[in-house]
mmCIF file of C-alpha atoms and ligand atoms in Angstrom:
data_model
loop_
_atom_site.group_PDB
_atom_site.id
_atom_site.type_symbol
_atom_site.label_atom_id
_atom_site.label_comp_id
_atom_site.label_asym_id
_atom_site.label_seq_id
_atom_site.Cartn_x
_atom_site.Cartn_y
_atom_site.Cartn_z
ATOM 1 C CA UNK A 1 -9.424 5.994 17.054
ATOM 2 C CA UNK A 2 -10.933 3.705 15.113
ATOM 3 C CA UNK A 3 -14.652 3.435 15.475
ATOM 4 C CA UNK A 4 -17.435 0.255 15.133
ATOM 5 C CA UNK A 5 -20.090 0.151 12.664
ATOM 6 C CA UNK A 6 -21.450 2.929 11.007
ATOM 7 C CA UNK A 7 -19.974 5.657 13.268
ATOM 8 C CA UNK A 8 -18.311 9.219 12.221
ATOM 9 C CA UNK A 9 -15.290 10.123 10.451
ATOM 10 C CA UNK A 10 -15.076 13.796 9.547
ATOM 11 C CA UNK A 11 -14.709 14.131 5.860
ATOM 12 C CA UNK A 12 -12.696 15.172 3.829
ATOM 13 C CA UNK A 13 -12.654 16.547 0.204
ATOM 14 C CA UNK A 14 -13.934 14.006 -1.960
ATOM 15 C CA UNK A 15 -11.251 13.428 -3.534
ATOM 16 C CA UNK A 16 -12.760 10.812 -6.621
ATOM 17 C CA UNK A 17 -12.282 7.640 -6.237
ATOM 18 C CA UNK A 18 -9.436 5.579 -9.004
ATOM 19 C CA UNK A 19 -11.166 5.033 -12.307
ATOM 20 C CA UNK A 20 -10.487 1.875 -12.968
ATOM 21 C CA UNK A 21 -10.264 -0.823 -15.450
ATOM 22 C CA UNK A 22 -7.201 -2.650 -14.261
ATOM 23 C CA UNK A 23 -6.889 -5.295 -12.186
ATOM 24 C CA UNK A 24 -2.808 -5.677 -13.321
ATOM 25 C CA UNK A 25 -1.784 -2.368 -11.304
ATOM 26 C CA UNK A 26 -4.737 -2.332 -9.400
ATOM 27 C CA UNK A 27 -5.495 0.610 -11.235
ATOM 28 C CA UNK A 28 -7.480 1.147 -14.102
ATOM 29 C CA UNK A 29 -8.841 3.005 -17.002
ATOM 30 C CA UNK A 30 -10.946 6.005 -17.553
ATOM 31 C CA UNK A 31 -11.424 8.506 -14.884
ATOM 32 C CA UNK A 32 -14.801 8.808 -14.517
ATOM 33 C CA UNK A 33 -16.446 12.084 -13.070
ATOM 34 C CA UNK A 34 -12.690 13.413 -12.083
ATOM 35 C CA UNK A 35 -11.665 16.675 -11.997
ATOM 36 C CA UNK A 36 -8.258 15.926 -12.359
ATOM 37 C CA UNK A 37 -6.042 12.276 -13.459
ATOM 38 C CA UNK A 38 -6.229 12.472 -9.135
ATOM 39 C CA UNK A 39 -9.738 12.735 -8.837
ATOM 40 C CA UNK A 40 -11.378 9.628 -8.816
ATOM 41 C CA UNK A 41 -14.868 9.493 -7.458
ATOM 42 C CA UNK A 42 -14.762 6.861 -4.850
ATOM 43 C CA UNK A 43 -18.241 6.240 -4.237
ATOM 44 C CA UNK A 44 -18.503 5.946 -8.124
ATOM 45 C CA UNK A 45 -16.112 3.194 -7.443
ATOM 46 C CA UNK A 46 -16.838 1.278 -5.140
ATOM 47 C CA UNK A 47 -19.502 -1.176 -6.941
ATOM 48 C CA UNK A 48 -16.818 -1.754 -9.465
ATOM 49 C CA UNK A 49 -14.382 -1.968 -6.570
ATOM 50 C CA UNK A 50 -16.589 -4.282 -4.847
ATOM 51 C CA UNK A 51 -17.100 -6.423 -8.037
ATOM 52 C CA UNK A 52 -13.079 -6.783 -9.235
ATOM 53 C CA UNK A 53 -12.609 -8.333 -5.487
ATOM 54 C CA UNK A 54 -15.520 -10.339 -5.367
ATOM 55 C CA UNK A 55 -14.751 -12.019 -8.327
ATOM 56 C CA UNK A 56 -11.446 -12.744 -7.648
ATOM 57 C CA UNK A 57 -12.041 -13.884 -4.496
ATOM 58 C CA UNK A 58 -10.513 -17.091 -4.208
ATOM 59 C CA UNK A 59 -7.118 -15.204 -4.907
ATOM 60 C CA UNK A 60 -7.400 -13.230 -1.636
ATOM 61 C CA UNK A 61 -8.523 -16.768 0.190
ATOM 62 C CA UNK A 62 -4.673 -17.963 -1.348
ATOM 63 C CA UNK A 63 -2.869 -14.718 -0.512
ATOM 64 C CA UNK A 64 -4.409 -14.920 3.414
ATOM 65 C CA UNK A 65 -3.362 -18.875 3.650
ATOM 66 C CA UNK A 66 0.088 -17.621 2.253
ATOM 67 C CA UNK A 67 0.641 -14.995 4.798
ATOM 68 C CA UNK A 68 -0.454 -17.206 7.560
ATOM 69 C CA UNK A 69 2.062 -20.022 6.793
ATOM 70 C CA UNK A 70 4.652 -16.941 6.734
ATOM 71 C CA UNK A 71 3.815 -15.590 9.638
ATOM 72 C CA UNK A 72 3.902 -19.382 11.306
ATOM 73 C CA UNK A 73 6.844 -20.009 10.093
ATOM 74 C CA UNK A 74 8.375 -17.198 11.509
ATOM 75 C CA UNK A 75 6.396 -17.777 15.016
ATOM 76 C CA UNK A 76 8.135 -21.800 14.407
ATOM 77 C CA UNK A 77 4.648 -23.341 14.335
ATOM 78 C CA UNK A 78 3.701 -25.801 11.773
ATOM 79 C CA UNK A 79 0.204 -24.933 11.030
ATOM 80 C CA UNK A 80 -0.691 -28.237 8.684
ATOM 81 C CA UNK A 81 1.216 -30.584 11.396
ATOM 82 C CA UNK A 82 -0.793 -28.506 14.320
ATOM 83 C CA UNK A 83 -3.932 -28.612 12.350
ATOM 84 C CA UNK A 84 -4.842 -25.564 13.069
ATOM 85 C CA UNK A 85 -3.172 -22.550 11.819
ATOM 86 C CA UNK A 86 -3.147 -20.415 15.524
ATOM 87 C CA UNK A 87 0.424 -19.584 14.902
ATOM 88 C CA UNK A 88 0.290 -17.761 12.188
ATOM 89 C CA UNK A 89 -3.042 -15.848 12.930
ATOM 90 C CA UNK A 90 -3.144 -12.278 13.436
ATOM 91 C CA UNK A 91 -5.195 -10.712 16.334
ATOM 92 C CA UNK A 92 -5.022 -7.489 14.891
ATOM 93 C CA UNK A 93 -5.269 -6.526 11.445
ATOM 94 C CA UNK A 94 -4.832 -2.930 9.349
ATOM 95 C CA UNK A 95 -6.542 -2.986 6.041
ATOM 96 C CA UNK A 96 -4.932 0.827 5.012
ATOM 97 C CA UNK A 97 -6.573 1.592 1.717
ATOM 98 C CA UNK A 98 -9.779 -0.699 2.324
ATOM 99 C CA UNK A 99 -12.242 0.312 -0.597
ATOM 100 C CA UNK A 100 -15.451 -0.825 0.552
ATOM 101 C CA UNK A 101 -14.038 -3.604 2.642
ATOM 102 C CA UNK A 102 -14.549 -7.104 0.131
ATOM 103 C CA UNK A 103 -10.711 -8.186 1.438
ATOM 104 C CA UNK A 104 -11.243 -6.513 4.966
ATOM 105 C CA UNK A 105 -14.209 -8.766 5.683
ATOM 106 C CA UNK A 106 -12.612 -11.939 3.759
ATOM 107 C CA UNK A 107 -9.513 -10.820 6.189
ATOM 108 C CA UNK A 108 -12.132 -11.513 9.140
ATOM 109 C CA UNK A 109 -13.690 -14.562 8.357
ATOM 110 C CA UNK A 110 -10.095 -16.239 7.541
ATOM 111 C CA UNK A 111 -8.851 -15.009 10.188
ATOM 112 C CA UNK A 112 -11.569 -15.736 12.893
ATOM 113 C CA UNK A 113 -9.844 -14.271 15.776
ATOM 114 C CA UNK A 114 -8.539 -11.010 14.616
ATOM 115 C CA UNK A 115 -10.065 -7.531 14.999
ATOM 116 C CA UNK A 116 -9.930 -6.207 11.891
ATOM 117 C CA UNK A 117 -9.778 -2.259 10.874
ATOM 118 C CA UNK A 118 -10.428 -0.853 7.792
ATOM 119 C CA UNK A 119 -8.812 2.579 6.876
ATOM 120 C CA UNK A 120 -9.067 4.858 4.186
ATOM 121 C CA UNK A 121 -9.844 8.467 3.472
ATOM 122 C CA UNK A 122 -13.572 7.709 1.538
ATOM 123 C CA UNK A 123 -16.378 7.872 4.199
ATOM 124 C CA UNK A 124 -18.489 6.093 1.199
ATOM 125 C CA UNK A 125 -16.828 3.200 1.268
ATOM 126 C CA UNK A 126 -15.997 2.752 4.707
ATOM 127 C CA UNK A 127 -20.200 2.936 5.315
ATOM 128 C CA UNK A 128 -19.987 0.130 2.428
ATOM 129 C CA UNK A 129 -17.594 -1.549 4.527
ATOM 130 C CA UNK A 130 -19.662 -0.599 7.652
ATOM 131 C CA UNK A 131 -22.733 -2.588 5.828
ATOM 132 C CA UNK A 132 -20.626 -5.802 4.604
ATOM 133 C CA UNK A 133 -19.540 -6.615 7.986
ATOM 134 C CA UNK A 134 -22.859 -6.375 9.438
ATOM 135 C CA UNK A 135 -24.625 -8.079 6.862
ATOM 136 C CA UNK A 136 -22.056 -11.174 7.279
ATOM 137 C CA UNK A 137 -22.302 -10.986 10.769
ATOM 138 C CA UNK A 138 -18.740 -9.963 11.414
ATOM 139 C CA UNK A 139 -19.772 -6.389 13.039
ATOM 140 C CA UNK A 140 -18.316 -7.068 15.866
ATOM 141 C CA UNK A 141 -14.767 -7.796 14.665
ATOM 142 C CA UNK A 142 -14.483 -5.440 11.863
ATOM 143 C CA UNK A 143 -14.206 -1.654 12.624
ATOM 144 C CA UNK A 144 -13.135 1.372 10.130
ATOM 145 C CA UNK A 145 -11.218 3.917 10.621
ATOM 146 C CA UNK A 146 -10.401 7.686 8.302
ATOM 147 C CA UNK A 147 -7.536 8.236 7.507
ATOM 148 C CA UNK A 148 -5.365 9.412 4.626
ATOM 149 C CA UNK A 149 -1.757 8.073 4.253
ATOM 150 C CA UNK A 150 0.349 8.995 4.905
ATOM 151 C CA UNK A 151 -1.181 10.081 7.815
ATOM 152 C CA UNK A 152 -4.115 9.127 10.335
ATOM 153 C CA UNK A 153 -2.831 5.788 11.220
ATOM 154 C CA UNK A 154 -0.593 6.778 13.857
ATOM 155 C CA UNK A 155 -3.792 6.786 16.455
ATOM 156 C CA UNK A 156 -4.062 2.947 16.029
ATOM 157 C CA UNK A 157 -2.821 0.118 18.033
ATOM 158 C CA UNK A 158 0.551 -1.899 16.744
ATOM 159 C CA UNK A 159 -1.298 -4.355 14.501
ATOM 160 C CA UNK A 160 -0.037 -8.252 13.804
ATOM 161 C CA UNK A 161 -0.637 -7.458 9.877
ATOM 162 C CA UNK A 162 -1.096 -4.393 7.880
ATOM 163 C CA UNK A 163 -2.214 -5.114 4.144
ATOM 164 C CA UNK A 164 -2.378 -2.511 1.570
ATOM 165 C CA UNK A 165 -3.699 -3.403 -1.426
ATOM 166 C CA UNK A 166 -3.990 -0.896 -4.512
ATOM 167 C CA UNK A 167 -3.390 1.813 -2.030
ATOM 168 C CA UNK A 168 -0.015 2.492 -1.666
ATOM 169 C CA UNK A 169 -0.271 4.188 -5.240
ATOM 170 C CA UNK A 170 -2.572 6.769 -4.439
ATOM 171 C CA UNK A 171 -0.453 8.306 -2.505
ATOM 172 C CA UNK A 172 1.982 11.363 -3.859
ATOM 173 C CA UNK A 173 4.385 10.145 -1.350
ATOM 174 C CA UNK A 174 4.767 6.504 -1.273
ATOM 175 C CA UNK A 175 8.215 6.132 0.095
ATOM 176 C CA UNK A 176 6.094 8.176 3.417
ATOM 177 C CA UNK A 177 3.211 5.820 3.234
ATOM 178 C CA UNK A 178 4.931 3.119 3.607
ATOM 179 C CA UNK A 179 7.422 4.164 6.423
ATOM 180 C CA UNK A 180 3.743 5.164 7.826
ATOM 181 C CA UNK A 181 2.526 1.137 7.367
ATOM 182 C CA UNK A 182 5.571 -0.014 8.422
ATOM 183 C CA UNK A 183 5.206 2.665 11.632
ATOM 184 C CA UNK A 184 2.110 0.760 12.624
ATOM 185 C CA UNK A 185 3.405 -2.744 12.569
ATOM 186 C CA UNK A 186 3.661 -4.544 15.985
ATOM 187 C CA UNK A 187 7.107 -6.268 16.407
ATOM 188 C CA UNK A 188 7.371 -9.095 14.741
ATOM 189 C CA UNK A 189 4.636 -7.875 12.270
ATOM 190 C CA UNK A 190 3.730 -8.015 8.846
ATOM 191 C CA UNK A 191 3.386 -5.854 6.080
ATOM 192 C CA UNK A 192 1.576 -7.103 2.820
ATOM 193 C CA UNK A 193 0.904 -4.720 -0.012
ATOM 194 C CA UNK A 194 -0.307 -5.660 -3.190
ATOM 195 C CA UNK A 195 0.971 -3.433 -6.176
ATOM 196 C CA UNK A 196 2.092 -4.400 -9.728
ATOM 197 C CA UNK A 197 1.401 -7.933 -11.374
ATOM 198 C CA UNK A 198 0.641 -8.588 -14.796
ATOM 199 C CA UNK A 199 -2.571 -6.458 -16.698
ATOM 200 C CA UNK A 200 -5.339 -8.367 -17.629
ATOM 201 C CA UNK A 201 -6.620 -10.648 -20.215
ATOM 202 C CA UNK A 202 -10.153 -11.085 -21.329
ATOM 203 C CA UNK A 203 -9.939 -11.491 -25.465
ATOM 204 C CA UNK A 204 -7.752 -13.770 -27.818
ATOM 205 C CA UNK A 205 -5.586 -11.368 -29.274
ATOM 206 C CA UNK A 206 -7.567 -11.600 -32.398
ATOM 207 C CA UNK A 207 -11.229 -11.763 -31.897
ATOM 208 C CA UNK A 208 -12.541 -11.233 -34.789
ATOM 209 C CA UNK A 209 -13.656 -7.664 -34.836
ATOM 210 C CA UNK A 210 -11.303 -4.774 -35.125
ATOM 211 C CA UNK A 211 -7.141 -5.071 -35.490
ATOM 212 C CA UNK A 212 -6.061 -7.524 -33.257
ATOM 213 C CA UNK A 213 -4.385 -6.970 -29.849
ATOM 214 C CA UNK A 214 -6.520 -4.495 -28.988
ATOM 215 C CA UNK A 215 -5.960 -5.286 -25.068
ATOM 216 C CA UNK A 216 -2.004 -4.070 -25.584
ATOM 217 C CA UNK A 217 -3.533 -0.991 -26.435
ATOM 218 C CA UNK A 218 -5.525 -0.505 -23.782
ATOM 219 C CA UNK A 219 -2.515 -1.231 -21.230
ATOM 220 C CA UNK A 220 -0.843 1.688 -23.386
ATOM 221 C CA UNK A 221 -3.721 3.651 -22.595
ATOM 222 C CA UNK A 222 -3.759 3.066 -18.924
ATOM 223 C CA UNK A 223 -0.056 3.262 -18.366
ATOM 224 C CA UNK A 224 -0.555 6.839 -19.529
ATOM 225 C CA UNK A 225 -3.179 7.522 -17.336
ATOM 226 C CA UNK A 226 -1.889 5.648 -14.637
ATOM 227 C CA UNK A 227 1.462 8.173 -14.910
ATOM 228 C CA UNK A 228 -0.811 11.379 -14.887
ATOM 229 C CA UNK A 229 -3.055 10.237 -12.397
ATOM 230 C CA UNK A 230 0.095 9.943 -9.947
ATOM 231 C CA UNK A 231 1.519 12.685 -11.046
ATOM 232 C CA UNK A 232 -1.468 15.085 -9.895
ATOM 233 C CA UNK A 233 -1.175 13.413 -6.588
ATOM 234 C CA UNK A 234 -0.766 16.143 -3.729
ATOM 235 C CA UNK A 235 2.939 15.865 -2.951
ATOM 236 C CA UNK A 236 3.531 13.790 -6.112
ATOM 237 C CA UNK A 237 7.493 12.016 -5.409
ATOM 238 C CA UNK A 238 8.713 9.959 -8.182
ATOM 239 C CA UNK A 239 9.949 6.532 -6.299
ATOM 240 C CA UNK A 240 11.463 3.572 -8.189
ATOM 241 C CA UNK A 241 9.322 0.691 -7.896
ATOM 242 C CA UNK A 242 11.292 -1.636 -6.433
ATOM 243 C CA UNK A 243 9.099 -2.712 -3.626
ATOM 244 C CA UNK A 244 11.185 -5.244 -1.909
ATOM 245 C CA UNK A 245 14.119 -2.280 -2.028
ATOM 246 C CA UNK A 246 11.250 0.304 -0.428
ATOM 247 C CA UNK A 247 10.021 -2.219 2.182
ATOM 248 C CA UNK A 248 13.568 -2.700 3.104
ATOM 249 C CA UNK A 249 14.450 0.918 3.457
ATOM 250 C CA UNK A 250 11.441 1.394 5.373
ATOM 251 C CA UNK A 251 12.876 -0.742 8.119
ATOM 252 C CA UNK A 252 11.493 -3.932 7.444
ATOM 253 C CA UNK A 253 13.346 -7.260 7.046
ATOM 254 C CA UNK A 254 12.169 -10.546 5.741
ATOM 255 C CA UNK A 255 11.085 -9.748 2.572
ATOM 256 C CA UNK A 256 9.313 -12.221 0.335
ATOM 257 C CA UNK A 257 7.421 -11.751 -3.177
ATOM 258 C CA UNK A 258 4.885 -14.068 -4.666
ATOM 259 C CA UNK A 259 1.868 -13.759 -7.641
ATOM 260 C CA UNK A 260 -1.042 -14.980 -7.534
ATOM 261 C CA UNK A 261 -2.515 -15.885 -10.776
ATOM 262 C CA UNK A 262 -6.460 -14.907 -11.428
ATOM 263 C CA UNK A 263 -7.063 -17.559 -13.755
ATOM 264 C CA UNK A 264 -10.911 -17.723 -15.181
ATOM 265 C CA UNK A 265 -11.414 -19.648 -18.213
ATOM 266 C CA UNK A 266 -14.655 -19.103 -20.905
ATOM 267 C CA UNK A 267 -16.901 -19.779 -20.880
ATOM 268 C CA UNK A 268 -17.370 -16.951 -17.832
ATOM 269 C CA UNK A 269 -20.011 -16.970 -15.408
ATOM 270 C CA UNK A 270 -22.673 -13.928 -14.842
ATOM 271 C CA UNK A 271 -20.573 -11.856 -12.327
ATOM 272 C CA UNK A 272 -17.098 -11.992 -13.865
ATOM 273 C CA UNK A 273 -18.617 -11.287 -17.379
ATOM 274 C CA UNK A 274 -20.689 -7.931 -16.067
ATOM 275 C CA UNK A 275 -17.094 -7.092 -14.009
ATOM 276 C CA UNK A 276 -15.175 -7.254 -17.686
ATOM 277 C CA UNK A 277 -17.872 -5.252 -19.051
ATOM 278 C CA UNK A 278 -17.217 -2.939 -16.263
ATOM 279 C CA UNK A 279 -13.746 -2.802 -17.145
ATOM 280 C CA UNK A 280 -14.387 -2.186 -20.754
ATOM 281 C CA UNK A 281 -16.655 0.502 -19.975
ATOM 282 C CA UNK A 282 -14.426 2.438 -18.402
ATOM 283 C CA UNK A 283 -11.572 1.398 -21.012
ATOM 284 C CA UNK A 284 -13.582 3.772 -22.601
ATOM 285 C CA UNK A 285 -14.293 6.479 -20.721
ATOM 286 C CA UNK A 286 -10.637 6.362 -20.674
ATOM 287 C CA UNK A 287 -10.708 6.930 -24.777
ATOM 288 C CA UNK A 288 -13.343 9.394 -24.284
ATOM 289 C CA UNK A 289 -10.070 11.510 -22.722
ATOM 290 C CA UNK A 290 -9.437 14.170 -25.207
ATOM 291 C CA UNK A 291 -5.936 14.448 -23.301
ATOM 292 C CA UNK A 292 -5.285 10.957 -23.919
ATOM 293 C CA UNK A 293 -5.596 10.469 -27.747
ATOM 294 C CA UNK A 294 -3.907 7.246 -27.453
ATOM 295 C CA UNK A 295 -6.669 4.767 -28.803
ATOM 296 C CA UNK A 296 -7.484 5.678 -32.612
ATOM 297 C CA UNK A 297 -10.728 5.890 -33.785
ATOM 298 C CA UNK A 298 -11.027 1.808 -35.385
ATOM 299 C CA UNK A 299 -10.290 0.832 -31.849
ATOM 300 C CA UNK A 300 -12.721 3.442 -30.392
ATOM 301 C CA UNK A 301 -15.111 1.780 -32.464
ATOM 302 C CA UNK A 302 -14.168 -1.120 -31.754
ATOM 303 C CA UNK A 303 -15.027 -0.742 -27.906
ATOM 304 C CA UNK A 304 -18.209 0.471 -29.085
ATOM 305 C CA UNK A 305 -19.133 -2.608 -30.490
ATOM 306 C CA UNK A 306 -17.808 -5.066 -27.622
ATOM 307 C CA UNK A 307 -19.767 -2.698 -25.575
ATOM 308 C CA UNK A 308 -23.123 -2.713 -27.138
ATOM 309 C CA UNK A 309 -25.344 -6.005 -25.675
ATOM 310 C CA UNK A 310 -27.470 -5.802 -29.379
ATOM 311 C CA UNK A 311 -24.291 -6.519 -31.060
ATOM 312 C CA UNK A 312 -23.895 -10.499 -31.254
ATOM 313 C CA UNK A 313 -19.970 -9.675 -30.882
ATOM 314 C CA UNK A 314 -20.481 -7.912 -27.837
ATOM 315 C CA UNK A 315 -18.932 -8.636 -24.455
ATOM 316 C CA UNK A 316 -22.127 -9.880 -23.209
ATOM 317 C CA UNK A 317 -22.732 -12.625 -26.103
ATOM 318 C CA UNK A 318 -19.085 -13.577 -26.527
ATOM 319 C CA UNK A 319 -18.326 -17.492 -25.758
ATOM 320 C CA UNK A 320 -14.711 -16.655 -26.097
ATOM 321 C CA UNK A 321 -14.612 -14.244 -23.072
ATOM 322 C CA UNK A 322 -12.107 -15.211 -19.878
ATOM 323 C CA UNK A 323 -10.102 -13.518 -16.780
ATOM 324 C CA UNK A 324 -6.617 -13.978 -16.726
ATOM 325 C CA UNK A 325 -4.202 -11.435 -14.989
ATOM 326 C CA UNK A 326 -1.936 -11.955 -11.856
ATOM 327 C CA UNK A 327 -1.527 -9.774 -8.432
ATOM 328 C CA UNK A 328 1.571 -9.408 -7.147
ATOM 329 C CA UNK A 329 1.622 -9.277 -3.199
ATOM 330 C CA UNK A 330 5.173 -8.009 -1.606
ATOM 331 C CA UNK A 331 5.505 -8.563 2.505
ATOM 332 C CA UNK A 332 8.179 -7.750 4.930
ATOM 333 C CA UNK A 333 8.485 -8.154 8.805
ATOM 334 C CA UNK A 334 9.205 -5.461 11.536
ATOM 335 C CA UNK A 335 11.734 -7.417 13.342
ATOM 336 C CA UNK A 336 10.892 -8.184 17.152
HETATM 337 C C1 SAM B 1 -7.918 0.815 -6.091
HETATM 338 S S1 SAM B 1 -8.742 1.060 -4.549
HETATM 339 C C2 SAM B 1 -8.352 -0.455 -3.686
HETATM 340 C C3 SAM B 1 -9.335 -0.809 -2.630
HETATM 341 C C4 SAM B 1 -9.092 -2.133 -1.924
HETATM 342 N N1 SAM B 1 -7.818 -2.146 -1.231
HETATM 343 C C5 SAM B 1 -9.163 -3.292 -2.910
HETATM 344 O O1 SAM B 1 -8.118 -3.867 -3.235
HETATM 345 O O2 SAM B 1 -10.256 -3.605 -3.342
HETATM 346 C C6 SAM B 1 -7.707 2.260 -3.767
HETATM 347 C C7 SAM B 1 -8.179 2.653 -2.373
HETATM 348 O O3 SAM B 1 -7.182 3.510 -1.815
HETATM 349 C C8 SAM B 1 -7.841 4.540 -1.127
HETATM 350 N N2 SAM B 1 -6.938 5.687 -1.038
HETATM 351 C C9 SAM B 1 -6.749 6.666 -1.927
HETATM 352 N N3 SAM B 1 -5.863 7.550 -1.461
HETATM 353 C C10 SAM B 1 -5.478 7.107 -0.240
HETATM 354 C C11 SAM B 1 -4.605 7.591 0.765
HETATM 355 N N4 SAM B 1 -3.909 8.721 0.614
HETATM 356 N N5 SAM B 1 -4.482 6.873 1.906
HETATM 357 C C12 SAM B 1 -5.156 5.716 2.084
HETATM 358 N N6 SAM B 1 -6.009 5.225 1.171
HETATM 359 C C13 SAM B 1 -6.153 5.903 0.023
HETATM 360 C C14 SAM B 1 -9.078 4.819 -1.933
HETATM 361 O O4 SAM B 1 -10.070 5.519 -1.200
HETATM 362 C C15 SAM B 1 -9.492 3.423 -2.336
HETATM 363 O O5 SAM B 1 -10.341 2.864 -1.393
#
């Protein structure tokens, strides 16, 4: 059942949070304080968690507005002639995989009339969560919820939209999440998950330190942890990618694919700069992985020096620094 505010859910192993650099799979590099490629230390997370979606929040404003016109379209409302997008709104949504709730709250303020639940297995984040909503004064529309895909959501009521973003992917079984998602879809429901896109940009490919394209490197470098990090996943299923071909083979109909470009040109401000240094500080925790000898020592070094605020080329002097990477957001309907 899912619960208001600050209550329960049991607890489960910890099992560590994503590391994460990447905004392009929603994954990212390094793996922290793991264990394991699976072990990501959530609560480790979820300030870098909290910072990716902040700073790209605009993006989740677009991808919200997007799924509303869908979902009026489908309901045969025009929400821009009606002036008011009631057609299209959701009174009930799912946010499966929440992290510490940044889109689960946005979720409730665009969507002023939905109940909103946040799920996912981290009791850390879903007190983060917890915290959000109350300090924007949407506790009483946003609730969370444990549960671990691809189980735990079957106790929850058919929702209007179920949005996974990043989440799908940490599960050994995605195929089974997402037949559970699509489970917990009220007819005529949504499903929205947000997995793939394009990596991201922060550096011309020659910046002046180090041998250029350093940044294709580092996607090298997370693809490999990205692939070992799944593969330690409990019940670890290999699955071909193609989500509009999963979606549709988990019953759903309707599908429809769009990108959303994150698009933040230099000179950066405070917030986006300290979430790229972030990212490039766990870039190289990542390199730190003596299983992962993928970055040679020059670019090693190189991180060191981006890294470093003394150094006048670091990532916090930089003039030339930007965001540019795109989320790709995949939805389907359970037909009525
Ligand atoms: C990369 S984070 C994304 C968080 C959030 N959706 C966002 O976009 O900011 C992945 C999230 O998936 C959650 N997660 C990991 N394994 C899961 C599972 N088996 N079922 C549901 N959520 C899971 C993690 O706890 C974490 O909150």
């Amino acid at each position: 059942m899912a619960h208001g505010a600050g209550t329960e859910h049991g607890h489960g192993a910890e099992r560590g949070s994503d590391h994460g650099a990447g905004h392009g799979h929603g994954h990212g590099a390094g793996h922290g304080h793991s264990h394991g490629h699976a072990d990501i230390d959530w609560a480790v997370m979820a300030p870098v968690l909290e910072q990716n979606a902040e700073v790209t929040a605009p993006v989740y404003r677009e991808v919200a507005a997007w799924l509303r016109d869908l979902r009026a379209a489908r309901a045969g409302g025009n929400p821009a002639a009606d002036g008011g997008p009631a057609d299209g709104d959701p009174s009930l949504i799912v946010d499966a995989g929440s992290g510490p709730g940044v889109v689960t709250c946005l979720f409730a303020e665009v969507f002023p009339k939905a109940q909103v639940i946040a799920a996912d297995p981290e009791e850390a984040l879903l007190a983060r969560t917890v915290e959000r909503a109350a300090r924007l004064g949407l506790a009483d529309r946003v609730r969370t919820h444990r549960a671990e895909l691809p189980d735990g959501l079957g106790e929850l009521p058919p929702a209007d939209l179920v949005w996974a973003a990043r989440s799908v992917h940490h599960v050994g079984d995605q195929v089974a999440a997402l037949t559970a998602l699509a489970d917990r879809l009220a007819p005529g429901g949504t499903l929205a998950i947000l997995e793939g896109g394009l990596a991201p940009r922060s550096l011309p490919r020659d910046f002046g330190i180090g041998r250029p394209g350093l940044q294709a490197r580092l996607d090298a470098a997370n693809e490999e942890w990205f692939a070992r990090m799944r593969a330690d996943l409990p019940g670890a299923k290999e699955a071909r990618e193609d989500w509009a071909e999963l979606l549709t083979a988990a019953g759903l109909r309707h599908v429809a694919t769009r990108s959303f470009l994150v698009d933040l040109p230099a000179p950066l401000e405070d917030a986006a700069r300290d979430h790229i240094v972030t990212t490039f500080g766990r870039y190289r925790d990542l390199a730190a992985d003596a299983e992962n000898p993928i970055l040679d020592p020059d670019d090693r070094a190189t991180l060191d020096r981006l890294l470093d605020p003394q150094d006048p080329e670091s990532l916090h002097r930089r003039t030339d620094l930007f965001l540019l990477t795109a989320h790709t957001v995949h939805v389907a309907v359970r037909e009525a």
